XYZ file of C-alpha atoms in Angstrom:
495
model
C -42.365 2.410 -35.440
C -43.925 2.630 -31.994
C -43.573 -1.106 -31.522
C -39.949 -0.953 -32.620
C -39.193 1.749 -30.069
C -40.954 -0.248 -27.418
C -38.879 -3.296 -28.238
C -35.663 -1.303 -28.088
C -36.323 -0.047 -24.562
C -36.795 -3.634 -23.428
C -33.505 -4.762 -24.964
C -30.736 -5.236 -22.340
C -28.098 -2.555 -22.515
C -25.324 -5.054 -21.867
C -24.501 -8.368 -23.468
C -23.537 -11.379 -21.361
C -19.837 -10.394 -21.498
C -20.567 -6.881 -20.265
C -20.239 -5.242 -23.713
C -22.906 -2.783 -24.917
C -25.682 -3.930 -27.245
C -25.801 -0.579 -29.018
C -23.762 2.363 -30.248
C -23.101 5.366 -28.077
C -26.001 7.392 -29.547
C -28.438 4.504 -29.091
C -27.168 3.991 -25.570
C -27.830 7.608 -24.663
C -31.317 7.472 -26.247
C -32.207 4.304 -24.369
C -30.986 5.731 -21.041
C -33.137 8.806 -21.580
C -36.178 6.728 -22.506
C -35.736 4.134 -19.756
C -32.969 4.594 -17.134
C -31.849 0.943 -17.017
C -28.093 1.462 -16.867
C -26.566 2.510 -13.527
C -23.099 2.370 -12.046
C -22.474 0.356 -8.914
C -21.866 3.528 -6.913
C -25.236 4.860 -8.094
C -26.784 1.566 -7.045
C -25.336 1.899 -3.556
C -26.733 5.427 -3.338
C -30.173 4.127 -4.288
C -30.318 1.269 -1.793
C -28.801 3.389 1.011
C -27.408 2.084 4.280
C -29.663 -0.380 6.054
C -30.140 -3.923 7.256
C -28.203 -5.458 4.369
C -25.038 -3.587 5.290
C -25.620 -4.292 8.989
C -25.968 -7.997 8.219
C -22.726 -7.968 6.224
C -21.017 -6.049 9.036
C -22.041 -8.623 11.661
C -21.019 -11.662 9.595
C -17.696 -10.117 8.582
C -17.201 -8.975 12.165
C -17.577 -12.526 13.483
C -14.863 -13.624 11.049
C -12.694 -10.674 11.974
C -12.997 -11.344 15.700
C -11.478 -14.813 15.274
C -8.159 -13.192 14.367
C -7.996 -11.146 17.566
C -9.153 -14.112 19.666
C -6.440 -16.379 18.302
C -3.776 -13.680 18.687
C -4.845 -12.927 22.261
C -4.914 -16.643 23.003
C -1.218 -17.003 22.190
C 0.083 -15.259 25.300
C -1.945 -17.620 27.515
C -1.450 -20.813 25.522
C 2.331 -20.620 25.366
C 2.566 -20.346 29.166
C 0.080 -23.151 29.801
C 1.672 -25.434 27.199
C 5.154 -24.751 28.622
C 4.092 -26.240 31.950
C 1.891 -29.029 30.520
C 4.464 -30.326 28.016
C 7.620 -29.166 29.864
C 8.724 -27.060 26.903
C 12.016 -25.309 26.316
C 12.048 -21.589 25.516
C 12.452 -22.306 21.797
C 9.531 -24.742 21.811
C 7.425 -22.171 23.642
C 8.216 -19.561 21.005
C 7.566 -22.121 18.241
C 3.990 -22.584 19.439
C 3.382 -18.887 18.882
C 5.459 -18.344 15.758
C 3.940 -21.338 13.955
C 0.574 -19.575 14.044
C 2.052 -16.500 12.369
C 3.848 -18.734 9.847
C 0.490 -20.310 9.017
C -1.076 -16.867 8.692
C 1.650 -15.926 6.215
C 0.817 -18.947 4.064
C -2.915 -18.332 4.380
C -2.619 -14.675 3.428
C -0.641 -15.552 0.302
C -3.184 -18.206 -0.674
C -6.568 -16.719 0.175
C -6.129 -13.194 -1.216
C -5.475 -14.257 -4.823
C -8.017 -17.070 -4.380
C -10.676 -14.496 -3.433
C -9.851 -12.497 -6.569
C -10.306 -15.664 -8.633
C -13.247 -17.602 -7.170
C -14.979 -14.870 -5.172
C -14.874 -13.291 -1.750
C -17.619 -15.422 -0.208
C -16.315 -18.962 -0.916
C -12.772 -17.953 0.008
C -13.955 -16.606 3.378
C -16.056 -19.716 4.017
C -13.065 -21.997 3.461
C -10.793 -19.982 5.759
C -13.426 -19.788 8.514
C -13.967 -23.541 8.241
C -10.258 -24.213 8.714
C -10.092 -21.990 11.795
C -13.181 -23.585 13.343
C -12.136 -27.202 12.692
C -8.460 -26.871 13.608
C -9.207 -24.630 16.592
C -11.652 -27.135 18.073
C -9.345 -30.065 17.326
C -6.521 -28.261 19.161
C -8.416 -28.738 22.407
C -8.037 -32.504 22.017
C -4.404 -32.627 20.852
C -2.639 -35.609 22.476
C 0.903 -34.275 22.071
C 2.894 -31.103 21.553
C 3.650 -32.044 17.930
C -0.053 -32.432 17.147
C -0.847 -29.163 18.929
C 1.771 -27.306 16.851
C 0.434 -28.812 13.624
C -3.143 -27.848 14.426
C -2.165 -24.314 15.454
C -0.374 -23.981 12.094
C -3.678 -24.872 10.381
C -5.462 -22.296 12.529
C -2.926 -19.749 11.316
C -3.553 -20.669 7.674
C -7.263 -20.087 8.173
C -6.700 -16.774 9.940
C -4.578 -15.693 6.991
C -7.762 -15.494 4.936
C -9.546 -13.178 7.363
C -8.558 -10.059 5.418
C -11.047 -11.108 2.735
C -14.264 -10.448 4.738
C -12.902 -6.966 5.403
C -12.708 -6.466 1.627
C -16.290 -7.716 1.242
C -17.433 -5.055 3.684
C -15.411 -2.356 1.910
C -16.946 -3.323 -1.432
C -20.503 -3.245 -0.098
C -20.524 0.240 1.374
C -21.458 3.654 -0.085
C -18.459 6.003 -0.181
C -19.777 8.399 2.460
C -20.318 5.667 5.076
C -17.476 3.299 4.180
C -14.904 4.785 6.595
C -17.022 4.432 9.717
C -18.368 1.048 8.614
C -14.870 -0.344 8.119
C -13.667 1.129 11.393
C -16.830 -0.176 13.032
C -15.755 -3.745 12.322
C -12.824 -3.093 14.639
C -15.292 -3.216 17.536
C -15.523 -6.933 16.771
C -11.737 -7.186 16.998
C -11.900 -5.408 20.348
C -14.723 -7.674 21.480
C -12.576 -10.668 20.541
C -9.652 -9.303 22.570
C -11.819 -8.729 25.642
C -13.512 -12.108 25.101
C -10.266 -14.100 25.168
C -8.894 -12.180 28.160
C -12.174 -12.580 30.039
C -12.455 -16.291 29.211
C -8.835 -16.886 30.230
C -9.509 -15.126 33.517
C -12.639 -17.227 34.104
C -11.341 -20.582 32.855
C -7.615 -20.943 33.469
C -7.774 -20.392 37.221
C -10.026 -23.418 37.715
C -10.117 -25.420 34.470
C -7.839 -26.745 31.733
C -6.429 -24.693 28.869
C -8.151 -27.192 26.565
C -11.513 -25.771 27.572
C -10.283 -22.292 26.664
C -9.266 -23.519 23.183
C -12.690 -25.052 22.666
C -14.510 -21.904 23.751
C -12.381 -19.774 21.421
C -13.534 -21.833 18.416
C -17.146 -20.660 18.848
C -16.982 -17.369 16.835
C -15.776 -18.977 13.559
C -18.485 -21.632 13.926
C -21.107 -18.897 14.299
C -19.649 -17.139 11.259
C -19.979 -20.287 9.149
C -23.595 -20.802 10.233
C -24.397 -17.249 9.098
C -22.860 -17.603 5.628
C -26.170 -18.366 3.848
C -27.046 -14.732 4.602
C -23.771 -13.353 3.223
C -23.955 -11.846 -0.300
C -21.105 -12.003 -2.779
C -19.304 -8.725 -3.418
C -20.997 -6.898 -6.324
C -17.666 -5.233 -7.111
C -16.069 -8.638 -7.655
C -19.058 -9.924 -9.647
C -18.761 -7.013 -12.053
C -15.015 -7.401 -12.496
C -15.546 -10.978 -13.695
C -18.404 -9.992 -16.018
C -21.312 -11.297 -13.896
C -23.577 -8.263 -14.375
C -26.866 -10.085 -13.832
C -25.667 -11.571 -10.540
C -24.426 -8.165 -9.352
C -27.784 -6.565 -10.187
C -29.557 -9.385 -8.320
C -27.400 -8.747 -5.230
C -28.354 -5.064 -5.302
C -32.062 -5.874 -5.754
C -32.052 -8.187 -2.739
C -30.191 -5.557 -0.721
C -32.741 -2.923 -1.741
C -35.601 -5.139 -0.544
C -33.851 -5.823 2.768
C -33.209 -2.085 3.212
C -36.903 -1.319 2.658
C -36.441 0.180 -0.837
C -37.714 -2.566 -3.147
C -38.456 -0.298 -6.116
C -35.132 1.525 -6.514
C -33.460 -1.274 -8.533
C -35.817 -2.431 -11.279
C -35.929 -5.950 -12.773
C -34.492 -4.686 -16.085
C -31.711 -2.582 -14.532
C -28.174 -3.292 -15.710
C -25.298 -2.468 -13.345
C -21.768 -1.527 -14.431
C -18.646 -0.314 -12.680
C -18.272 2.563 -15.156
C -20.373 3.916 -17.973
C -18.878 3.077 -21.405
C -16.731 5.815 -22.971
C -18.384 7.343 -26.034
C -16.484 9.179 -28.791
C -17.644 12.375 -30.502
C -19.033 10.398 -33.454
C -21.275 8.422 -31.107
C -19.318 5.151 -31.083
C -18.322 3.262 -27.962
C -14.550 3.562 -27.577
C -14.097 1.099 -24.710
C -16.024 -0.800 -22.091
C -14.161 -0.421 -18.824
C -15.809 -3.398 -17.131
C -14.505 -5.787 -19.780
C -11.005 -4.314 -19.515
C -11.083 -4.666 -15.732
C -12.175 -8.310 -16.091
C -9.120 -8.930 -18.285
C -6.900 -7.237 -15.688
C -8.477 -9.430 -13.012
C -7.549 -12.562 -14.948
C -4.030 -11.371 -15.738
C -2.947 -9.971 -12.368
C -4.865 -11.603 -9.510
C -2.185 -14.257 -8.885
C 0.834 -12.117 -9.717
C 2.300 -10.027 -6.867
C 4.379 -8.066 -9.402
C 1.120 -6.413 -10.499
C 1.266 -4.511 -7.212
C 4.485 -2.813 -8.345
C 3.215 -1.271 -11.580
C 3.670 2.438 -12.235
C 0.304 3.297 -10.652
C 0.708 1.169 -7.539
C 4.414 1.034 -6.661
C 4.361 3.889 -4.122
C 1.164 2.562 -2.573
C 2.612 -0.929 -2.237
C 6.003 0.136 -0.847
C 4.478 2.398 1.813
C 1.830 -0.147 2.784
C 4.347 -2.967 3.004
C 6.500 -0.880 5.360
C 3.461 -0.086 7.507
C 2.106 -3.638 7.620
C 5.500 -5.216 8.339
C 6.139 -2.705 11.115
C 2.767 -3.158 12.762
C 3.083 -6.941 12.525
C 6.102 -6.634 14.789
C 4.868 -3.927 17.159
C 1.146 -4.666 17.575
C 1.590 -8.357 18.302
C 4.709 -7.572 20.289
C 2.713 -5.262 22.553
C 0.210 -8.054 23.201
C 2.835 -10.710 23.876
C 5.009 -8.544 26.100
C 2.146 -7.273 28.294
C 2.004 -10.412 30.518
C 5.758 -10.111 31.149
C 5.352 -6.447 32.050
C 2.799 -7.239 34.750
C 4.018 -10.659 35.877
C 6.262 -10.369 38.917
C 6.269 -14.123 39.530
C 8.619 -16.709 38.027
C 5.592 -18.913 37.347
C 4.831 -18.614 33.575
C 1.128 -19.285 34.096
C 0.667 -16.860 36.977
C -0.980 -14.059 34.989
C -2.094 -10.728 36.380
C -5.570 -11.079 34.870
C -7.029 -7.784 36.171
C -4.133 -5.774 34.709
C -4.277 -7.623 31.382
C -8.046 -7.240 31.162
C -7.879 -3.536 31.975
C -5.127 -2.913 29.409
C -7.105 -4.772 26.738
C -10.090 -2.465 27.307
C -7.875 0.330 25.961
C -8.798 -1.002 22.543
C -12.440 -0.128 23.240
C -11.442 3.464 23.903
C -9.141 3.510 20.882
C -11.817 2.030 18.656
C -14.346 4.637 19.759
C -11.919 7.528 19.200
C -10.909 6.194 15.792
C -14.522 5.662 14.766
C -15.311 9.291 15.522
C -12.202 10.683 13.785
C -11.722 8.424 10.745
C -13.674 10.697 8.376
C -12.977 14.006 10.110
C -9.193 13.768 10.369
C -8.552 11.524 7.385
C -6.768 8.189 7.082
C -3.190 9.424 6.669
C -3.119 11.865 9.585
C -5.034 9.607 11.974
C -2.785 6.595 11.448
C 0.422 8.660 11.366
C -0.204 10.413 14.676
C -1.513 7.217 16.292
C 1.707 5.323 15.514
C 3.777 8.279 16.740
C 1.830 8.301 20.038
C 2.426 4.582 20.491
C 6.137 5.110 19.878
C 6.281 7.777 22.588
C 4.427 5.669 25.176
C 6.504 2.586 24.381
C 9.658 4.620 24.960
C 8.275 5.788 28.319
C 7.543 2.173 29.304
C 11.260 1.437 28.985
C 11.406 2.929 32.488
C 8.584 0.650 33.624
C 10.594 -0.915 36.443
C 10.958 2.535 38.001
C 7.284 3.509 37.903
C 4.251 2.439 39.880
C 2.023 -0.402 38.681
C -0.851 2.010 38.069
C 1.284 4.372 35.995
C 2.621 1.444 33.980
C -0.926 0.275 33.207
C -1.839 3.832 32.190
C 0.961 4.157 29.620
C 0.407 0.605 28.364
C -3.261 1.446 27.812
C -2.354 4.567 25.830
C 0.202 2.631 23.776
C -2.229 -0.188 23.076
C -5.093 2.163 22.276
C -2.891 4.256 19.976
C -1.478 1.349 18.017
C -4.976 -0.069 17.730
C -6.155 3.189 16.127
C -3.163 3.098 13.792
C -3.541 -0.515 12.693
C -7.323 -0.188 12.346
C -6.926 2.861 10.113
C -4.349 0.978 8.051
C -6.885 -1.819 7.613
C -9.386 0.765 6.360
C -7.097 2.549 3.919
C -5.489 -0.551 2.360
C -8.507 -1.828 0.370
C -9.342 1.777 -0.506
C -5.947 2.322 -2.141
C -5.976 -0.814 -4.295
C -8.244 -1.226 -7.365
C -10.821 -4.032 -7.417
C -8.901 -6.395 -9.688
C -6.040 -6.718 -7.166
C -7.771 -5.544 -3.982
C -7.995 -8.866 -2.154
C -4.566 -9.944 -3.374
C -2.999 -6.594 -2.459
C -4.615 -6.573 0.961
C -3.617 -10.167 1.631
C -0.014 -9.640 0.528
C 0.137 -6.725 2.973
C -1.265 -9.015 5.638
C 1.341 -11.621 4.697
C 4.118 -9.096 5.366
C 2.546 -8.396 8.739
C 2.448 -12.108 9.563
C 6.075 -12.533 8.476
C 7.119 -9.808 10.901
C 4.843 -11.260 13.574
C 6.635 -14.598 13.108
C 9.767 -12.975 14.554
C 7.902 -11.281 17.398
C 7.863 -14.204 19.881
C 11.623 -14.680 19.556
C 12.248 -10.998 20.252
C 9.439 -10.335 22.722
C 10.205 -13.479 24.747
C 13.989 -13.070 24.627
C 14.688 -13.120 28.376
C 18.410 -12.616 27.741
C 17.665 -9.150 26.329
C 16.531 -6.469 28.827
C 12.860 -5.553 28.527
C 13.832 -1.919 27.962
C 15.852 -2.840 24.854
C 12.981 -4.903 23.455
C 10.644 -1.968 23.954
C 13.150 0.377 22.306
C 12.972 -1.589 19.043
C 9.177 -1.409 19.097
C 9.326 2.361 19.628
C 11.743 2.909 16.727
C 9.718 0.725 14.369
C 6.571 2.668 15.250
C 8.322 5.898 14.263
C 9.182 4.449 10.842
C 5.594 3.257 10.404
C 4.313 6.711 11.359
C 6.439 8.326 8.640
C 5.264 5.809 6.029
C 1.630 6.543 6.924
C 2.090 10.237 6.236
C 3.746 9.342 2.901
C 0.822 7.319 1.516
C 0.031 8.587 -2.014
C -3.456 9.960 -1.397
C -6.249 10.554 1.102
C -9.166 8.176 0.462
C -11.820 9.525 2.858
C -15.126 9.973 1.019
C -13.724 8.718 -2.307
C -15.298 5.944 -4.386
C -13.338 2.692 -4.559
C -11.009 2.446 -7.555
C -11.787 -0.291 -10.069
C -9.055 0.191 -12.675
């Protein structure tokens, strides 16, 4: 009998498909005798926050920064290309809008792809596209080739929501908010990087050099991918329990806690439900895997009874910020450029205004868990709306006062959009998280596609263009307050 008991404690608690190898009573007895079965959240608590999460943060941050670099690059590239290729106003806007069109396609493709093949390979492919097409853009022999390559860059950028989801799925609940907001420092660094490089390069060198320099971050991200783990949340939703446990064991070793995840430990998203008679009623992980297969490529899954309010509110927010955030970036050079020369940029003013994102990122990082996601984003968008309305009188105020209000507007909308990035993967369950996040991003890119045509519309007074941005920010603020729940400190949903 002793040998039989010994053998039973060594028996895995889960079969290869994630189903239990025993009845509910046997499961409880085995857990008591040898605690081999843990939930993923319990695993995160055991390994703690350490070098593994920092490594993931840095790699994901490098990917994330490429988005801000490419967006910031647009305002400089369209002016330089206008002069170099003698472009019309529509061609100038096309060079910018084609990037957002590519991002729309990429977002639609890479989100569902990440739910199917994994977060890591999907991110690697998108980063590779950005790096290759971005570098090739520097050598484009014609405007048509340049537009085509920038469209490819946009497609790659469209997949950059996925590394954000990897980070969200690798963090303990109590530190997830600050970790996700912390990645926004990389976005800010990318914004300052492209403004600083433009200031240093465009005055004395060709715009082609600037394009080449801006392709460095995605190359660095690709070189670091051997150190990037796959999301254990995703592994469990597709039934790869052994691989998920192995990811946690390696993370525990890297965090200096090698003994907290044993070699025989099985990891699940949820403990199996057990009925009163001791029988297992359902195995949630298997059900979630079936949901993953059924819904990951179907956007209608985002409009089910449980998710319809979440999706509607998030789509309003993302579409609105796609118009206003990118509009603020594109319109800033016009606000400070008093010359008719399209490539005569006021670099000091642009650089100073971009540093507002550093301030906004710091404020948001400190408040994300104290204030909560809904209130922080709602009030941030409302503040941006107020400052944008004030800037409608920009021609009647001093240059210093204009920079001041632009900095507040840019810092506020940065806090709002960053908080929206945090709350979006928290509101969607694992089986549609990447798809849901990417479809939201796609709506943002669709709105951003229209931004160059509105922001660059010289026939429309600047005050009227700013008025639209202010009104849209008010709508986005209201939608933020109407999100279905507060997610601060809550475990990620898996079903």
